[in-house]
Coordinates of N, CA and C in Angstrom, one line a residue:
X1 N -42.7 -48.5 23.8 CA -42.3 -47.2 23.3 C -43.3 -46.8 22.2
X2 N -43.9 -45.6 22.3 CA -44.8 -45.2 21.3 C -44.1 -44.9 20.0
X3 N -44.9 -44.8 18.9 CA -44.3 -44.5 17.6 C -43.6 -43.2 17.6
X4 N -44.2 -42.2 18.2 CA -43.6 -40.8 18.2 C -42.3 -40.8 19.0
X5 N -42.3 -41.5 20.1 CA -41.0 -41.5 20.9 C -40.0 -42.3 20.2
X6 N -40.3 -43.4 19.5 CA -39.4 -44.1 18.7 C -38.8 -43.3 17.6
X7 N -39.6 -42.5 16.9 CA -39.1 -41.6 15.9 C -38.2 -40.5 16.4
X8 N -38.5 -40.0 17.6 CA -37.7 -39.0 18.2 C -36.3 -39.6 18.5
X9 N -36.3 -40.7 19.2 CA -35.0 -41.4 19.6 C -34.2 -41.8 18.4
X10 N -34.8 -42.5 17.4 CA -34.1 -42.9 16.2 C -33.6 -41.7 15.4
X11 N -34.4 -40.7 15.3 CA -34.1 -39.5 14.6 C -32.9 -38.8 15.2
X12 N -32.9 -38.6 16.5 CA -31.8 -38.0 17.2 C -30.5 -38.8 17.1
X13 N -30.6 -40.1 17.2 CA -29.4 -40.9 17.1 C -28.8 -40.9 15.7
X14 N -29.7 -41.0 14.7 CA -29.2 -40.9 13.3 C -28.6 -39.5 13.0
X15 N -29.4 -38.5 13.4 CA -28.9 -37.1 13.1 C -27.6 -36.8 13.8
X16 N -27.5 -37.1 15.1 CA -26.3 -36.8 15.8 C -25.1 -37.7 15.3
X17 N -25.4 -38.9 15.0 CA -24.4 -39.8 14.6 C -23.8 -39.4 13.2
X18 N -24.6 -39.1 12.3 CA -24.1 -38.7 11.0 C -23.5 -37.3 11.0
X19 N -24.0 -36.4 11.9 CA -23.3 -35.1 12.1 C -21.9 -35.3 12.6
X20 N -21.8 -36.2 13.6 CA -20.4 -36.5 14.2 C -19.5 -37.1 13.1
X21 N -20.1 -38.0 12.3 CA -19.3 -38.6 11.2 C -18.8 -37.5 10.2
X22 N -19.7 -36.6 9.9 CA -19.3 -35.5 8.9 C -18.2 -34.6 9.5
X23 N -18.3 -34.4 10.8 CA -17.4 -33.4 11.4 C -16.0 -34.1 11.7
X24 N -16.1 -35.3 12.2 CA -14.8 -36.0 12.6 C -14.4 -37.2 11.8
X25 N -15.3 -38.0 11.4 CA -15.0 -39.2 10.6 C -14.5 -39.0 9.2
X26 N -15.2 -38.2 8.5 CA -14.8 -38.0 7.1 C -13.4 -37.3 7.0
X27 N -13.2 -36.2 7.7 CA -11.8 -35.6 7.6 C -10.7 -36.5 8.1
X28 N -11.0 -37.4 9.1 CA -10.0 -38.3 9.6 C -9.7 -39.5 8.7
X29 N -10.7 -40.0 8.0 CA -10.5 -41.2 7.2 C -10.5 -41.1 5.7
X30 N -10.8 -39.9 5.2 CA -10.8 -39.7 3.7 C -9.8 -38.7 3.4
X31 N -8.7 -39.1 2.7 CA -7.7 -38.2 2.3 C -8.1 -37.5 1.0
X32 N -7.9 -36.2 1.0 CA -8.1 -35.4 -0.2 C -6.8 -34.9 -0.8
X33 N -6.4 -35.4 -1.9 CA -5.1 -34.9 -2.5 C -5.1 -33.4 -2.7
X34 N -4.0 -32.7 -2.5 CA -3.9 -31.3 -2.7 C -4.1 -30.9 -4.2
X35 N -3.9 -31.9 -5.1 CA -4.1 -31.6 -6.5 C -5.5 -31.4 -7.0
X36 N -6.5 -31.8 -6.1 CA -7.9 -31.8 -6.5 C -8.4 -30.3 -6.3
X37 N -8.8 -29.7 -7.4 CA -9.2 -28.3 -7.5 C -10.7 -28.2 -7.5
X38 N -11.4 -29.2 -8.0 CA -12.9 -29.2 -8.1 C -13.5 -30.0 -7.0
X39 N -14.3 -29.3 -6.2 CA -14.8 -30.0 -5.0 C -15.7 -31.2 -5.3
X40 N -16.4 -31.2 -6.4 CA -17.3 -32.3 -6.8 C -16.6 -33.6 -7.1
X41 N -15.3 -33.5 -7.4 CA -14.5 -34.7 -7.7 C -13.6 -35.1 -6.6
X42 N -13.7 -34.3 -5.5 CA -12.9 -34.7 -4.3 C -13.4 -36.0 -3.7
X43 N -12.5 -36.8 -3.2 CA -13.0 -38.1 -2.6 C -13.9 -37.9 -1.4
X44 N -13.8 -36.7 -0.8 CA -14.6 -36.5 0.4 C -15.9 -35.8 0.1
X45 N -16.1 -35.3 -1.1 CA -17.3 -34.5 -1.4 C -18.6 -35.3 -1.3
X46 N -18.7 -36.3 -2.0 CA -20.0 -37.1 -2.0 C -20.2 -37.8 -0.7
X47 N -19.2 -38.3 0.0 CA -19.5 -38.8 1.4 C -20.0 -37.7 2.3
X48 N -19.5 -36.5 2.1 CA -20.0 -35.4 2.9 C -21.5 -35.0 2.6
X49 N -21.8 -35.0 1.3 CA -23.1 -34.7 0.9 C -24.1 -35.7 1.4
X50 N -23.8 -37.0 1.2 CA -24.7 -38.1 1.7 C -24.8 -38.1 3.2
X51 N -23.7 -37.9 3.9 CA -23.7 -37.9 5.3 C -24.6 -36.7 5.9
X52 N -24.4 -35.5 5.3 CA -25.2 -34.4 5.8 C -26.7 -34.6 5.4
X53 N -27.0 -35.2 4.3 CA -28.4 -35.5 3.9 C -29.0 -36.5 4.9
X54 N -28.2 -37.5 5.3 CA -28.7 -38.5 6.2 C -28.9 -37.9 7.6
X55 N -28.0 -37.0 8.0 CA -28.1 -36.3 9.3 C -29.4 -35.4 9.3
X56 N -29.6 -34.7 8.2 CA -30.9 -33.9 8.1 C -32.1 -34.8 8.1
X57 N -32.1 -35.9 7.4 CA -33.2 -36.8 7.4 C -33.5 -37.3 8.9
X58 N -32.4 -37.6 9.6 CA -32.6 -38.0 11.0 C -33.2 -37.0 11.8
X59 N -32.7 -35.7 11.7 CA -33.3 -34.6 12.5 C -34.8 -34.4 12.0
X60 N -35.1 -34.6 10.7 CA -36.5 -34.4 10.3 C -37.4 -35.5 10.9
X61 N -36.9 -36.7 11.0 CA -37.6 -37.8 11.6 C -37.9 -37.4 13.1
X62 N -36.9 -36.9 13.8 CA -37.1 -36.5 15.2 C -38.1 -35.4 15.3
X63 N -38.0 -34.4 14.4 CA -39.0 -33.3 14.4 C -40.4 -33.8 14.2
X64 N -40.5 -34.7 13.2 CA -41.9 -35.2 12.9 C -42.4 -36.0 14.1
X65 N -41.6 -36.8 14.8 CA -42.0 -37.5 16.0 C -42.4 -36.6 17.1
X66 N -41.6 -35.5 17.3 CA -41.9 -34.5 18.3 C -43.3 -33.8 18.0
X67 N -43.4 -33.4 16.7 CA -44.7 -32.8 16.3 C -45.9 -33.7 16.5
X68 N -45.7 -35.0 16.2 CA -46.8 -36.0 16.4 C -47.1 -36.2 17.9
X69 N -46.0 -36.2 18.6 CA -46.2 -36.4 20.1 C -46.9 -35.2 20.7
X70 N -46.6 -34.0 20.3 CA -47.3 -32.8 20.8 C -48.8 -32.8 20.4
X71 N -49.0 -33.3 19.2 CA -50.4 -33.3 18.6 C -51.3 -34.4 19.3
X72 N -50.6 -35.4 19.7 CA -51.4 -36.6 20.3 C -52.0 -36.2 21.6
X73 N -51.4 -35.4 22.4 CA -51.9 -35.1 23.7 C -51.6 -36.2 24.7
X74 N -51.7 -35.9 26.0 CA -51.3 -36.8 27.0 C -52.1 -38.1 27.0
X75 N -53.4 -38.1 26.7 CA -54.2 -39.4 26.8 C -53.7 -40.4 25.7
X76 N -53.6 -39.9 24.5 CA -53.2 -40.8 23.4 C -51.8 -41.3 23.6
X77 N -50.9 -40.4 24.1 CA -49.5 -40.8 24.4 C -49.5 -42.0 25.4
X78 N -50.3 -41.9 26.4 CA -50.3 -43.0 27.4 C -50.8 -44.3 26.8
X79 N -51.8 -44.2 26.0 CA -52.4 -45.4 25.3 C -51.4 -46.0 24.3
X80 N -50.5 -45.2 23.7 CA -49.6 -45.7 22.8 C -48.4 -46.3 23.3
X81 N -48.1 -46.2 24.7 CA -46.9 -46.8 25.3 C -47.0 -48.3 25.6
X82 N -48.2 -48.9 25.3 CA -48.4 -50.3 25.6 C -47.4 -51.2 24.8
X83 N -47.2 -50.9 23.6 CA -46.4 -51.8 22.7 C -44.9 -51.8 23.2
X84 N -44.4 -53.0 23.3 CA -43.0 -53.2 23.7 C -42.2 -53.8 22.6
X85 N -42.8 -53.8 21.4 CA -42.1 -54.4 20.2 C -41.0 -53.5 19.7
X86 N -39.9 -54.1 19.4 CA -38.7 -53.3 18.9 C -38.8 -53.2 17.4
X87 N -38.4 -52.1 16.9 CA -38.2 -51.9 15.4 C -36.8 -52.4 15.1
X88 N -36.7 -53.4 14.3 CA -35.4 -54.0 13.9 C -34.8 -53.4 12.7
X89 N -35.5 -52.5 12.0 CA -35.0 -51.9 10.8 C -33.6 -51.1 11.0
X90 N -33.5 -50.3 12.0 CA -32.2 -49.6 12.2 C -31.0 -50.5 12.4
X91 N -31.1 -51.5 13.3 CA -30.0 -52.4 13.5 C -29.7 -53.2 12.2
X92 N -30.8 -53.6 11.5 CA -30.6 -54.3 10.2 C -29.8 -53.5 9.2
X93 N -30.2 -52.2 9.1 CA -29.6 -51.3 8.2 C -28.1 -51.1 8.5
X94 N -27.8 -50.9 9.8 CA -26.4 -50.8 10.2 C -25.6 -52.0 9.9
X95 N -26.2 -53.2 10.1 CA -25.5 -54.5 9.8 C -25.2 -54.6 8.3
X96 N -26.2 -54.1 7.4 CA -25.9 -54.1 6.0 C -24.8 -53.2 5.6
X97 N -24.8 -52.0 6.2 CA -23.8 -51.0 6.0 C -22.4 -51.5 6.4
X98 N -22.3 -52.2 7.5 CA -21.1 -52.8 8.0 C -20.6 -53.9 7.0
X99 N -21.5 -54.8 6.6 CA -21.2 -55.8 5.6 C -20.7 -55.2 4.3
X100 N -21.4 -54.1 3.9 CA -21.0 -53.4 2.6 C -19.6 -52.9 2.7
X101 N -19.3 -52.3 3.9 CA -18.0 -51.7 4.1 C -16.9 -52.8 4.0
X102 N -17.2 -53.9 4.7 CA -16.2 -55.0 4.7 C -16.1 -55.7 3.4
X103 N -17.2 -55.8 2.6 CA -17.1 -56.5 1.3 C -16.6 -55.7 0.2
X104 N -16.5 -54.4 0.4 CA -16.1 -53.5 -0.7 C -14.6 -53.8 -1.2
X105 N -13.7 -54.0 -0.2 CA -12.4 -54.4 -0.6 C -12.2 -55.8 -1.1
X106 N -13.1 -56.7 -0.6 CA -13.0 -58.1 -1.0 C -13.6 -58.3 -2.4
X107 N -14.8 -57.8 -2.6 CA -15.5 -58.1 -3.9 C -15.4 -57.0 -4.9
X108 N -15.1 -55.8 -4.4 CA -15.1 -54.6 -5.3 C -16.4 -53.8 -5.0
X109 N -16.3 -52.5 -5.5 CA -17.4 -51.6 -5.2 C -18.7 -52.0 -5.9
X110 N -18.6 -52.4 -7.1 CA -19.9 -52.7 -7.8 C -20.6 -53.9 -7.3
X111 N -19.9 -55.1 -7.2 CA -20.7 -56.3 -6.6 C -21.2 -56.0 -5.2
X112 N -20.4 -55.4 -4.4 CA -20.8 -55.1 -3.0 C -22.0 -54.2 -3.0
X113 N -22.0 -53.2 -3.9 CA -23.2 -52.2 -4.0 C -24.4 -52.9 -4.5
X114 N -24.3 -53.8 -5.5 CA -25.4 -54.5 -6.0 C -26.0 -55.4 -4.9
X115 N -25.2 -56.1 -4.2 CA -25.6 -57.0 -3.1 C -26.3 -56.1 -2.0
X116 N -25.7 -55.1 -1.6 CA -26.3 -54.2 -0.5 C -27.6 -53.6 -1.0
X117 N -27.7 -53.1 -2.2 CA -29.0 -52.5 -2.7 C -30.1 -53.6 -2.8
X118 N -29.7 -54.7 -3.3 CA -30.7 -55.8 -3.4 C -31.3 -56.2 -2.0
X119 N -30.4 -56.4 -1.1 CA -30.8 -56.9 0.3 C -31.7 -55.8 0.9
X120 N -31.3 -54.5 0.8 CA -32.0 -53.5 1.4 C -33.4 -53.3 0.7
X121 N -33.4 -53.4 -0.6 CA -34.7 -53.3 -1.3 C -35.7 -54.4 -0.9
X122 N -35.2 -55.6 -0.8 CA -36.1 -56.7 -0.5 C -36.5 -56.6 1.0
X123 N -35.6 -56.2 1.9 CA -36.0 -56.0 3.3 C -37.0 -55.0 3.5
X124 N -37.0 -53.9 2.7 CA -37.9 -52.8 2.9 C -39.1 -52.9 2.0
X125 N -39.3 -54.0 1.3 CA -40.6 -54.3 0.7 C -40.7 -54.3 -0.8
X126 N -39.6 -54.1 -1.5 CA -39.7 -54.1 -3.0 C -39.8 -55.6 -3.5
X127 N -40.9 -55.8 -4.2 CA -41.2 -57.2 -4.7 C -41.1 -57.3 -6.2
X128 N -41.2 -56.1 -6.9 CA -41.1 -56.1 -8.3 C -39.7 -56.4 -8.8
X129 N -39.5 -57.6 -9.4 CA -38.2 -58.0 -9.7 C -37.5 -57.1 -10.8
X130 N -38.3 -56.6 -11.6 CA -37.8 -55.7 -12.7 C -37.2 -54.4 -12.0
X131 N -38.0 -53.8 -11.1 CA -37.5 -52.6 -10.4 C -36.3 -52.9 -9.6
X132 N -36.4 -54.0 -8.8 CA -35.3 -54.4 -8.0 C -34.0 -54.6 -8.8
X133 N -34.1 -55.3 -9.9 CA -32.9 -55.6 -10.7 C -32.4 -54.3 -11.4
X134 N -33.3 -53.5 -11.8 CA -32.8 -52.2 -12.5 C -32.1 -51.3 -11.5
X135 N -32.6 -51.2 -10.3 CA -32.0 -50.3 -9.3 C -30.7 -51.0 -8.8
X136 N -30.8 -52.3 -8.4 CA -29.6 -52.9 -7.8 C -28.4 -53.1 -8.8
X137 N -28.7 -53.2 -10.1 CA -27.6 -53.3 -11.0 C -27.3 -52.0 -11.7
X138 N -28.3 -51.3 -12.1 CA -28.1 -50.1 -12.8 C -27.5 -48.9 -12.1
X139 N -27.9 -48.7 -10.9 CA -27.3 -47.6 -10.1 C -25.8 -47.8 -9.8
X140 N -25.4 -48.9 -9.3 CA -23.9 -49.1 -9.1 C -23.1 -49.0 -10.4
X141 N -23.6 -49.6 -11.4 CA -22.9 -49.5 -12.7 C -22.8 -48.1 -13.3
X142 N -23.9 -47.4 -13.2 CA -23.9 -46.0 -13.7 C -23.0 -45.1 -12.8
X143 N -23.0 -45.3 -11.5 CA -22.1 -44.5 -10.7 C -20.7 -44.9 -10.9
X144 N -20.4 -46.2 -11.0 CA -19.1 -46.6 -11.3 C -18.5 -46.0 -12.6
X145 N -19.4 -46.1 -13.6 CA -19.0 -45.5 -14.9 C -18.7 -44.0 -14.8
X146 N -19.5 -43.3 -14.1 CA -19.3 -41.8 -13.9 C -18.0 -41.6 -13.2
X147 N -17.8 -42.2 -12.0 CA -16.6 -41.9 -11.2 C -15.3 -42.4 -11.9
X148 N -15.3 -43.5 -12.6 CA -14.1 -44.0 -13.2 C -13.8 -43.3 -14.5
X149 N -14.8 -43.2 -15.4 CA -14.5 -42.6 -16.7 C -14.7 -41.1 -16.9
X150 N -15.6 -40.5 -16.1 CA -15.8 -39.1 -16.2 C -14.9 -38.3 -15.2
X151 N -15.1 -38.7 -13.9 CA -14.4 -38.0 -12.8 C -13.0 -38.5 -12.6
X152 N -12.6 -39.6 -13.2 CA -11.3 -40.2 -13.1 C -10.9 -40.5 -11.7
X153 N -11.8 -41.0 -10.9 CA -11.6 -41.4 -9.5 C -11.5 -42.9 -9.5
X154 N -10.3 -43.4 -9.0 CA -10.2 -44.9 -8.9 C -11.1 -45.5 -7.9
X155 N -11.7 -46.7 -8.3 CA -12.6 -47.4 -7.4 C -12.1 -48.8 -7.1
X156 N -12.3 -49.3 -5.9 CA -11.8 -50.6 -5.5 C -12.5 -51.7 -6.4
X157 N -11.7 -52.5 -7.0 CA -12.3 -53.6 -7.8 C -12.3 -54.9 -7.2
X158 N -11.7 -55.1 -6.0 CA -11.7 -56.3 -5.3 C -11.2 -57.5 -6.1
X159 N -11.9 -58.6 -6.2 CA -11.5 -59.8 -6.9 C -11.3 -59.5 -8.4
X160 N -11.9 -58.5 -8.9 CA -11.9 -58.2 -10.4 C -10.8 -57.2 -10.8
X161 N -10.0 -56.8 -9.8 CA -9.0 -55.8 -10.2 C -7.6 -56.3 -10.2

């Protein structure tokens, strides 16, 4: 499978999958209390924002692959189809997301987030330990602080709650 075809396929799968999740999954699985008046503190708001951003990124990947495929022309496209190596990044990412989902209730949102961010950063090439530690620890702690103390949204604490 050529790189452009791979981008088109992965982009469409990601784009359509996250669009379906935004349309059916979030409304079905995330309850929004009627007392919430500000959309930005609704439990469904940020999952919707992230989901729609990921859907747009998937469609952008597909569009880039399609543009590259059209620019390659038929000869280069045929030459690029020799490689039969699979890209394991999408299944790896899905496995990390599943583990994150399952570990959130057990460990709590912060430790599960730290673990998931660290694993993803190492997998995708981050080798600077200072950057890795700052992102993996700082981002979940900052978001936890915002949601718990500013937005007053309860977060799962797992073993620590």
